[in-house]
mmCIF file of C-alpha atoms in Angstrom:
data_model
loop_
_atom_site.group_PDB
_atom_site.id
_atom_site.type_symbol
_atom_site.label_atom_id
_atom_site.label_comp_id
_atom_site.label_asym_id
_atom_site.label_seq_id
_atom_site.Cartn_x
_atom_site.Cartn_y
_atom_site.Cartn_z
ATOM 1 C CA MET H 23 47.918 143.090 40.502
ATOM 2 C CA VAL H 24 48.242 139.450 39.411
ATOM 3 C CA MET H 25 47.783 136.621 41.769
ATOM 4 C CA MET H 26 48.832 133.204 40.368
ATOM 5 C CA THR H 27 46.779 132.961 37.309
ATOM 6 C CA LYS H 28 43.941 134.986 37.945
ATOM 7 C CA LYS H 29 43.638 138.724 38.517
ATOM 8 C CA ALA H 30 41.972 140.378 41.239
ATOM 9 C CA CYS H 31 38.214 140.335 41.718
ATOM 10 C CA LEU H 32 36.074 143.428 42.225
ATOM 11 C CA VAL H 33 33.288 142.794 45.240
ATOM 12 C CA LEU H 34 30.487 145.332 44.275
ATOM 13 C CA LEU H 35 27.374 145.829 46.299
ATOM 14 C CA THR H 36 24.420 146.876 44.235
ATOM 15 C CA LEU H 37 21.257 148.468 45.827
ATOM 16 C CA ALA H 38 18.246 148.834 43.913
ATOM 17 C CA LEU H 39 14.849 150.635 44.655
ATOM 18 C CA ALA H 40 11.662 148.252 43.452
ATOM 19 C CA MET H 41 7.990 148.087 43.911
ATOM 20 C CA CYS H 42 7.890 144.484 43.887
ATOM 21 C CA GLN H 43 9.067 142.266 46.774
ATOM 22 C CA VAL H 44 11.530 139.046 46.224
ATOM 23 C CA ARG H 45 11.490 136.431 48.830
ATOM 24 C CA SER H 46 14.337 134.381 49.733
ATOM 25 C CA GLN H 47 14.327 130.750 50.873
ATOM 26 C CA MET H 48 15.875 131.616 54.093
ATOM 27 C CA LYS H 49 15.101 134.419 56.362
ATOM 28 C CA PRO H 50 17.432 137.514 54.941
ATOM 29 C CA PRO H 51 19.827 138.964 57.287
ATOM 30 C CA LEU H 52 18.328 142.548 56.810
ATOM 31 C CA GLY H 53 14.803 142.106 57.795
ATOM 32 C CA GLY H 54 13.349 145.402 58.449
ATOM 33 C CA GLN H 55 10.355 146.236 60.510
ATOM 34 C CA ALA H 56 7.716 148.796 61.689
ATOM 35 C CA GLY H 57 6.170 149.426 58.334
ATOM 36 C CA PHE H 58 6.742 152.821 56.644
ATOM 37 C CA PRO H 59 9.010 155.468 57.905
ATOM 38 C CA PRO H 60 7.530 157.842 60.356
ATOM 39 C CA ASN H 61 8.494 161.192 58.604
ATOM 40 C CA GLY H 62 8.486 159.990 54.990
ATOM 41 C CA PRO H 63 10.870 158.470 52.613
ATOM 42 C CA VAL H 64 14.414 158.721 53.974
ATOM 43 C CA THR H 65 17.698 158.995 52.498
ATOM 44 C CA VAL H 66 19.855 156.056 53.530
ATOM 45 C CA HIS H 67 23.883 156.223 53.574
ATOM 46 C CA VAL H 68 25.300 152.874 52.694
ATOM 47 C CA SER H 69 28.888 151.793 53.666
ATOM 48 C CA SER H 70 30.286 148.215 52.344
ATOM 49 C CA LEU H 71 33.089 146.767 54.310
ATOM 50 C CA LEU H 72 34.520 143.366 53.147
ATOM 51 C CA GLU H 73 35.742 141.230 55.907
ATOM 52 C CA ARG H 74 36.952 138.747 53.901
ATOM 53 C CA LEU H 75 36.784 136.790 50.266
ATOM 54 C CA LEU H 76 36.625 133.495 51.359
ATOM 55 C CA ALA H 77 36.321 131.439 48.073
ATOM 56 C CA VAL H 78 35.755 131.982 44.451
ATOM 57 C CA ASP H 79 34.279 128.876 42.414
ATOM 58 C CA ASP H 80 35.086 129.833 39.024
ATOM 59 C CA GLN H 81 33.674 126.376 37.751
ATOM 60 C CA ASN H 82 30.195 127.064 39.182
ATOM 61 C CA TYR H 83 30.369 131.015 38.855
ATOM 62 C CA ARG H 84 29.795 131.375 42.767
ATOM 63 C CA PHE H 85 31.864 133.331 45.386
ATOM 64 C CA GLU H 86 31.598 133.306 49.486
ATOM 65 C CA CYS H 87 32.397 136.298 51.431
ATOM 66 C CA ILE H 88 31.554 137.869 54.782
ATOM 67 C CA LEU H 89 30.500 141.732 54.140
ATOM 68 C CA TYR H 90 29.719 144.071 56.628
ATOM 69 C CA VAL H 91 26.813 146.466 55.431
ATOM 70 C CA TYR H 92 26.383 149.844 57.564
ATOM 71 C CA PHE H 93 23.320 151.757 56.906
ATOM 72 C CA SER H 94 22.459 155.440 58.556
ATOM 73 C CA TRP H 95 19.653 157.578 58.209
ATOM 74 C CA PRO H 96 17.691 160.333 60.087
ATOM 75 C CA ASP H 97 14.667 159.361 62.375
ATOM 76 C CA SER H 98 13.504 161.904 64.932
ATOM 77 C CA THR H 99 11.276 159.289 66.548
ATOM 78 C CA ALA H 100 13.652 156.491 66.748
ATOM 79 C CA TRP H 101 15.204 157.274 70.108
ATOM 80 C CA SER H 102 11.695 157.880 71.970
ATOM 81 C CA ARG H 103 10.360 154.723 70.355
ATOM 82 C CA MET H 104 13.584 152.557 71.405
ATOM 83 C CA LYS H 105 13.262 154.044 74.995
ATOM 84 C CA GLU H 106 9.594 153.172 75.355
ATOM 85 C CA SER H 107 10.202 149.466 74.254
ATOM 86 C CA THR H 108 13.056 149.314 76.688
ATOM 87 C CA ASP H 109 11.509 150.828 79.700
ATOM 88 C CA ALA H 110 8.546 148.589 78.894
ATOM 89 C CA PHE H 111 10.340 145.416 79.004
ATOM 90 C CA ARG H 112 12.387 146.547 82.061
ATOM 91 C CA ASN H 113 9.174 147.433 84.214
ATOM 92 C CA GLY H 114 7.383 144.154 83.221
ATOM 93 C CA SER H 115 4.536 145.621 81.231
ATOM 94 C CA LYS H 116 6.214 144.217 78.008
ATOM 95 C CA GLU H 117 6.682 140.291 78.260
ATOM 96 C CA THR H 118 9.367 139.942 75.477
ATOM 97 C CA CYS H 119 11.606 142.116 73.464
ATOM 98 C CA ASN H 120 11.574 140.863 69.713
ATOM 99 C CA ARG H 121 14.507 143.190 68.455
ATOM 100 C CA ASN H 122 17.390 143.483 70.681
ATOM 101 C CA CYS H 123 19.463 146.596 69.555
ATOM 102 C CA ALA H 124 22.465 144.354 69.677
ATOM 103 C CA SER H 125 23.296 140.762 68.625
ATOM 104 C CA HIS H 126 25.531 140.365 71.920
ATOM 105 C CA GLY H 127 23.145 142.386 74.137
ATOM 106 C CA GLU H 128 20.864 140.881 76.994
ATOM 107 C CA VAL H 129 17.826 142.811 76.957
ATOM 108 C CA GLY H 130 15.940 139.776 75.283
ATOM 109 C CA ILE H 131 17.431 137.031 77.799
ATOM 110 C CA PRO H 132 15.334 136.581 81.008
ATOM 111 C CA ARG H 133 15.163 139.328 83.493
ATOM 112 C CA THR H 134 17.625 137.300 85.803
ATOM 113 C CA TYR H 135 20.475 138.772 83.964
ATOM 114 C CA GLY H 136 20.241 142.222 85.368
ATOM 115 C CA ILE H 137 17.165 143.529 83.713
ATOM 116 C CA PRO H 138 15.493 145.825 84.424
ATOM 117 C CA SER H 139 17.747 147.273 87.424
ATOM 118 C CA PHE H 140 21.109 147.131 85.530
ATOM 119 C CA PRO H 141 23.298 147.425 88.405
ATOM 120 C CA GLY H 142 26.410 149.034 87.632
ATOM 121 C CA VAL H 143 25.484 150.391 84.316
ATOM 122 C CA PRO H 144 27.407 153.768 84.070
ATOM 123 C CA LYS H 145 25.128 157.130 83.894
ATOM 124 C CA GLY H 146 24.536 157.962 80.232
ATOM 125 C CA LEU H 147 24.729 154.403 79.257
ATOM 126 C CA GLU H 148 21.334 153.317 80.454
ATOM 127 C CA TYR H 149 20.163 153.155 76.853
ATOM 128 C CA ALA H 150 23.349 151.463 75.283
ATOM 129 C CA PRO H 151 22.410 148.999 72.321
ATOM 130 C CA GLU H 152 23.764 146.050 74.431
ATOM 131 C CA ILE H 153 20.968 146.483 76.876
ATOM 132 C CA SER H 154 18.144 148.125 74.878
ATOM 133 C CA CYS H 155 15.197 146.827 72.859
ATOM 134 C CA CYS H 156 14.493 148.220 69.498
ATOM 135 C CA ASP H 157 11.018 147.051 68.901
ATOM 136 C CA GLY H 158 9.143 150.106 67.185
ATOM 137 C CA VAL H 159 12.149 151.507 65.523
ATOM 138 C CA TRP H 160 11.678 151.634 61.816
ATOM 139 C CA LEU H 161 14.424 149.754 59.843
ATOM 140 C CA PRO H 162 14.496 149.262 55.890
ATOM 141 C CA SER H 163 13.868 145.929 54.699
ATOM 142 C CA LEU H 164 16.305 144.565 52.036
ATOM 143 C CA THR H 165 16.214 141.387 50.209
ATOM 144 C CA GLN H 166 19.212 139.448 48.838
ATOM 145 C CA LEU H 167 18.417 138.648 45.241
ATOM 146 C CA ASN H 168 21.670 136.546 43.985
ATOM 147 C CA VAL H 169 22.386 134.742 47.360
ATOM 148 C CA TYR H 170 22.876 130.828 46.486
ATOM 149 C CA GLU H 171 23.256 129.727 50.260
ATOM 150 C CA LEU H 172 23.364 130.980 53.749
ATOM 151 C CA PRO H 173 25.581 128.813 55.763
ATOM 152 C CA GLU H 174 23.923 126.967 58.493
ATOM 153 C CA GLY H 175 25.633 128.061 61.957
ATOM 154 C CA ARG H 176 26.826 131.139 60.496
ATOM 155 C CA LEU H 177 27.578 133.876 62.766
ATOM 156 C CA GLN H 178 25.413 137.136 61.962
ATOM 157 C CA PRO H 179 26.338 139.780 64.578
ATOM 158 C CA TYR H 180 24.437 143.239 64.334
ATOM 159 C CA GLU H 181 24.012 146.534 66.345
ATOM 160 C CA ILE H 182 21.352 149.198 65.960
ATOM 161 C CA ARG H 183 22.712 152.352 67.471
ATOM 162 C CA ILE H 184 20.396 155.161 67.960
ATOM 163 C CA SER H 185 21.118 158.891 68.792
ATOM 164 C CA ASP H 186 18.845 161.028 70.963
ATOM 165 C CA SER H 187 19.654 163.805 68.203
ATOM 166 C CA GLY H 188 17.761 161.913 65.720
ATOM 167 C CA SER H 189 19.915 159.509 63.589
ATOM 168 C CA VAL H 190 20.165 155.752 63.423
ATOM 169 C CA ALA H 191 22.933 153.640 62.372
ATOM 170 C CA TRP H 192 22.392 149.887 61.751
ATOM 171 C CA TRP H 193 25.170 147.520 60.884
ATOM 172 C CA THR H 194 25.186 143.799 60.361
ATOM 173 C CA ALA H 195 27.779 141.129 58.963
ATOM 174 C CA ILE H 196 26.556 138.907 56.250
ATOM 175 C CA HIS H 197 28.180 135.523 55.453
ATOM 176 C CA ALA H 198 26.730 133.999 52.475
ATOM 177 C CA THR H 199 27.662 132.309 49.160
ATOM 178 C CA TYR H 200 26.275 134.205 45.930
ATOM 179 C CA PHE H 201 26.110 133.525 42.150
ATOM 180 C CA THR H 202 27.360 135.796 39.894
ATOM 181 C CA PRO H 203 28.173 136.126 36.011
ATOM 182 C CA MET H 204 31.788 135.813 35.250
ATOM 183 C CA ASN H 205 33.904 136.413 32.038
ATOM 184 C CA PHE H 206 37.071 134.465 31.218
ATOM 185 C CA GLN H 207 37.814 135.965 27.803
ATOM 186 C CA ARG H 208 41.199 137.715 28.931
ATOM 187 C CA PHE H 209 42.165 134.528 31.058
ATOM 188 C CA PRO H 210 44.824 134.146 32.498
ATOM 189 C CA LEU H 211 44.693 138.086 33.254
ATOM 190 C CA ASP H 212 40.995 138.187 33.850
ATOM 191 C CA GLU H 213 39.310 140.435 36.302
ATOM 192 C CA GLN H 214 35.976 139.582 37.707
ATOM 193 C CA LYS H 215 33.216 141.747 39.010
ATOM 194 C CA LEU H 216 31.502 139.803 41.945
ATOM 195 C CA VAL H 217 28.150 141.349 42.777
ATOM 196 C CA VAL H 218 26.153 141.336 45.780
ATOM 197 C CA GLN H 219 22.775 142.422 44.786
ATOM 198 C CA PHE H 220 20.023 143.466 47.185
ATOM 199 C CA SER H 221 16.420 144.799 46.272
ATOM 200 C CA PHE H 222 14.544 147.171 48.403
ATOM 201 C CA THR H 223 10.624 146.875 48.305
ATOM 202 C CA SER H 224 9.332 150.163 48.046
ATOM 203 C CA PRO H 225 10.560 153.831 47.038
ATOM 204 C CA LEU H 226 7.962 155.032 49.404
ATOM 205 C CA MET H 227 10.095 154.207 52.014
ATOM 206 C CA VAL H 228 13.616 155.120 50.859
ATOM 207 C CA LYS H 229 14.084 158.252 48.840
ATOM 208 C CA GLU H 230 17.753 157.433 47.820
ATOM 209 C CA PHE H 231 20.701 155.124 48.705
ATOM 210 C CA VAL H 232 23.910 157.276 49.109
ATOM 211 C CA PRO H 233 27.334 155.530 48.890
ATOM 212 C CA SER H 234 29.567 156.074 51.759
ATOM 213 C CA THR H 235 32.655 154.323 53.266
ATOM 214 C CA THR H 236 33.976 151.332 51.767
ATOM 215 C CA ALA H 237 36.980 148.783 52.429
ATOM 216 C CA THR H 238 38.490 145.683 50.948
ATOM 217 C CA ARG H 239 39.864 144.356 54.421
ATOM 218 C CA PHE H 240 37.885 144.813 57.656
ATOM 219 C CA LEU H 241 38.723 144.062 61.258
ATOM 220 C CA VAL H 242 40.662 140.835 60.902
ATOM 221 C CA ARG H 243 44.301 141.675 60.490
ATOM 222 C CA GLY H 244 47.095 139.533 58.848
ATOM 223 C CA GLU H 245 49.513 139.615 55.909
ATOM 224 C CA GLY H 246 49.431 137.823 52.684
ATOM 225 C CA ASP H 247 46.532 136.437 50.288
ATOM 226 C CA VAL H 248 42.902 136.324 51.308
ATOM 227 C CA VAL H 249 42.250 133.468 49.200
ATOM 228 C CA SER H 250 44.275 131.419 46.703
ATOM 229 C CA GLY H 251 44.649 132.689 43.509
ATOM 230 C CA TRP H 252 42.743 136.016 43.907
ATOM 231 C CA ALA H 253 43.253 139.526 45.215
ATOM 232 C CA VAL H 254 40.659 142.219 45.696
ATOM 233 C CA ASP H 255 41.265 145.362 43.771
ATOM 234 C CA SER H 256 38.470 147.569 45.047
ATOM 235 C CA ILE H 257 34.740 147.429 46.317
ATOM 236 C CA GLY H 258 32.197 149.742 45.626
ATOM 237 C CA VAL H 259 28.362 150.487 46.061
ATOM 238 C CA GLU H 260 25.950 151.305 43.092
ATOM 239 C CA PRO H 261 22.550 152.551 43.683
ATOM 240 C CA ARG H 262 19.857 151.780 41.028
ATOM 241 C CA ASN H 263 16.359 153.225 40.797
ATOM 242 C CA PHE H 264 13.841 151.731 38.568
ATOM 243 C CA SER H 265 10.362 151.017 37.919
ATOM 244 C CA VAL H 266 8.770 147.488 37.770
ATOM 245 C CA ARG H 267 7.778 148.366 34.041
ATOM 246 C CA SER H 268 10.965 149.140 32.974
ATOM 247 C CA GLU H 269 12.656 146.005 34.817
ATOM 248 C CA ILE H 270 10.243 143.675 33.176
ATOM 249 C CA ALA H 271 10.791 145.304 29.664
ATOM 250 C CA HIS H 272 14.356 144.844 30.152
ATOM 251 C CA TRP H 273 14.143 141.095 30.681
ATOM 252 C CA VAL H 274 10.941 140.186 28.983
ATOM 253 C CA ASP H 275 10.543 140.234 24.933
#
């Protein structure tokens, strides 16, 4: 499909397992917690849902987008850890909640907002993410490698949903500008691969990343082009496994 003078761009999420830690200038949206997984390395399923491609800067080889990233993995201890943290905050033995289970929740807000009694909460929803604390629950830590800018004042919603059957699902929306290589040899019928690249800190935590659901348009409805001159063909997730030695050998003569 050709839009104006340029063909559609492919937004690609690349995940990597590595032994080294890469630091970002700003706090990354996917900061983990709680050290190592309680039951050893886990398999993490990854969904990548593109909310909107906001801009493509073909002069400076950058692009801006809002991307929903969804991770899920097994953890038989997560429910009890969440329940322990939530109960401790509600009964006053824990002063603060450092990690609300949802960005739109109230558990970390002063107790005058209905905590700890939660009047009117339906039975079975006492530990819904909006009113629960996820301190102590293991979360993988991922760093963005090719982020150029995280806009000030951006919205960064997230939710950590924990099942009492032993599974965790964590999604977050990332609004960022990225730098990426582009190739214009086929201009004006060029197709660009726009890469959002993350690096994981240690294979001792994640056994493997498994690609799952993808979407090129998510949540916000509407007809027409998403950004002038471009259309999105597809989106994919490409896991990579590599050692520090092999990665250094690739880049250093």
